[in-house]
Amino acid sequence: KAAVDAAKAAGTVGEQADGYLGFVKGSADAATTAAVTAINAARGEVYAQTAAKSGVSKEAAGQATGVQLIGKLPAGQYYKPLGGDWTKK
């Protein structure tokens, strides 16, 4: 998590509207990439569980979380809206 937080602060990693982390500039070092992959896998599991409990799709659960995560981003970090490009908050 510390590697991802540092990458978010540096503008390498950002939050996406689908509820997953993404790479703002294409890729990152191996440690950051591994951390992003692990966090995204864990998020996917949570979205699947939420979807099963609430009767919505996994994608809808992820998007609902994505809205919350983007809303909490500090100024200067990046996010990617659905169908859009990376934007600095």
mmCIF file of C-alpha atoms in Angstrom:
data_model
loop_
_atom_site.group_PDB
_atom_site.id
_atom_site.type_symbol
_atom_site.label_atom_id
_atom_site.label_comp_id
_atom_site.label_asym_id
_atom_site.label_seq_id
_atom_site.Cartn_x
_atom_site.Cartn_y
_atom_site.Cartn_z
ATOM 1 C CA LYS A 1 0.000 0.000 0.000
ATOM 2 C CA ALA A 2 2.832 2.431 0.758
ATOM 3 C CA ALA A 3 4.259 1.910 -2.746
ATOM 4 C CA VAL A 4 0.865 2.653 -4.295
ATOM 5 C CA ASP A 5 0.299 5.706 -2.091
ATOM 6 C CA ALA A 6 3.702 7.047 -3.140
ATOM 7 C CA ALA A 7 2.940 6.325 -6.804
ATOM 8 C CA LYS A 8 -0.412 8.100 -6.510
ATOM 9 C CA ALA A 9 1.296 11.126 -4.953
ATOM 10 C CA ALA A 10 3.906 11.068 -7.745
ATOM 11 C CA GLY A 11 1.232 10.914 -10.458
ATOM 12 C CA THR A 12 2.190 7.436 -11.686
ATOM 13 C CA VAL A 13 -0.929 5.629 -10.438
ATOM 14 C CA GLY A 14 -4.487 6.918 -10.241
ATOM 15 C CA GLU A 15 -8.018 5.880 -9.407
ATOM 16 C CA GLN A 16 -10.343 4.884 -12.219
ATOM 17 C CA ALA A 17 -14.114 5.277 -12.330
ATOM 18 C CA ASP A 18 -14.463 1.488 -12.612
ATOM 19 C CA GLY A 19 -13.158 1.172 -9.052
ATOM 20 C CA TYR A 20 -9.698 -0.086 -9.945
ATOM 21 C CA LEU A 21 -6.257 1.495 -9.893
ATOM 22 C CA GLY A 22 -4.569 2.272 -13.188
ATOM 23 C CA PHE A 23 -1.251 3.537 -14.499
ATOM 24 C CA VAL A 24 -1.394 7.171 -15.531
ATOM 25 C CA LYS A 25 1.739 7.005 -17.662
ATOM 26 C CA GLY A 26 1.550 3.417 -18.922
ATOM 27 C CA SER A 27 3.589 1.452 -16.383
ATOM 28 C CA ALA A 28 5.621 1.579 -13.173
ATOM 29 C CA ASP A 29 8.428 -0.306 -11.467
ATOM 30 C CA ALA A 30 7.959 -3.974 -10.588
ATOM 31 C CA ALA A 31 7.126 -3.379 -6.914
ATOM 32 C CA THR A 32 4.458 -0.792 -7.705
ATOM 33 C CA THR A 33 3.017 -2.934 -10.493
ATOM 34 C CA ALA A 34 2.798 -5.927 -8.145
ATOM 35 C CA ALA A 35 1.116 -3.807 -5.465
ATOM 36 C CA VAL A 36 -1.428 -2.397 -7.941
ATOM 37 C CA THR A 37 -2.183 -5.903 -9.231
ATOM 38 C CA ALA A 38 -2.713 -7.208 -5.687
ATOM 39 C CA ILE A 39 -4.931 -4.294 -4.672
ATOM 40 C CA ASN A 40 -7.003 -4.575 -7.864
ATOM 41 C CA ALA A 41 -7.453 -8.324 -7.305
ATOM 42 C CA ALA A 42 -8.647 -7.694 -3.741
ATOM 43 C CA ARG A 43 -11.001 -4.955 -4.935
ATOM 44 C CA GLY A 44 -12.424 -7.287 -7.576
ATOM 45 C CA GLU A 45 -13.236 -9.859 -4.883
ATOM 46 C CA VAL A 46 -14.990 -7.221 -2.783
ATOM 47 C CA TYR A 47 -16.968 -6.001 -5.799
ATOM 48 C CA ALA A 48 -18.053 -9.576 -6.574
ATOM 49 C CA GLN A 49 -19.203 -10.083 -2.972
ATOM 50 C CA THR A 50 -21.029 -6.758 -2.949
ATOM 51 C CA ALA A 51 -22.695 -7.610 -6.251
ATOM 52 C CA ALA A 52 -23.847 -10.989 -4.959
ATOM 53 C CA LYS A 53 -25.329 -9.444 -1.805
ATOM 54 C CA SER A 54 -27.026 -6.480 -3.437
ATOM 55 C CA GLY A 55 -28.127 -7.963 -6.733
ATOM 56 C CA VAL A 56 -26.133 -5.609 -8.947
ATOM 57 C CA SER A 57 -23.368 -6.446 -11.406
ATOM 58 C CA LYS A 58 -19.739 -6.603 -10.329
ATOM 59 C CA GLU A 59 -19.084 -3.681 -12.687
ATOM 60 C CA ALA A 60 -21.819 -1.572 -11.051
ATOM 61 C CA ALA A 61 -20.392 -2.315 -7.603
ATOM 62 C CA GLY A 62 -16.940 -1.263 -8.806
ATOM 63 C CA GLN A 63 -18.249 1.925 -10.388
ATOM 64 C CA ALA A 64 -20.118 2.897 -7.215
ATOM 65 C CA THR A 65 -16.892 2.479 -5.254
ATOM 66 C CA GLY A 66 -14.931 4.323 -7.930
ATOM 67 C CA VAL A 67 -17.127 7.392 -7.471
ATOM 68 C CA GLN A 68 -16.408 7.335 -3.735
ATOM 69 C CA LEU A 69 -12.663 6.798 -4.182
ATOM 70 C CA ILE A 70 -12.367 9.618 -6.717
ATOM 71 C CA GLY A 71 -14.328 11.902 -4.401
ATOM 72 C CA LYS A 72 -11.811 11.279 -1.614
ATOM 73 C CA LEU A 73 -8.710 11.911 -3.728
ATOM 74 C CA PRO A 74 -6.535 14.779 -2.557
ATOM 75 C CA ALA A 75 -5.883 17.640 -4.945
ATOM 76 C CA GLY A 76 -3.042 16.912 -7.348
ATOM 77 C CA GLN A 77 -3.724 13.192 -7.762
ATOM 78 C CA TYR A 78 -5.060 11.625 -10.948
ATOM 79 C CA TYR A 79 -8.346 9.936 -11.770
ATOM 80 C CA LYS A 80 -9.869 8.544 -14.933
ATOM 81 C CA PRO A 81 -13.619 8.924 -15.506
ATOM 82 C CA LEU A 82 -15.500 6.294 -17.490
ATOM 83 C CA GLY A 83 -14.742 6.821 -21.166
ATOM 84 C CA GLY A 84 -12.420 9.702 -20.368
ATOM 85 C CA ASP A 85 -8.742 10.488 -20.048
ATOM 86 C CA TRP A 86 -6.586 10.866 -16.965
ATOM 87 C CA THR A 87 -7.404 14.102 -15.162
ATOM 88 C CA LYS A 88 -5.577 15.833 -12.338
ATOM 89 C CA LYS A 89 -7.867 16.678 -9.436
#
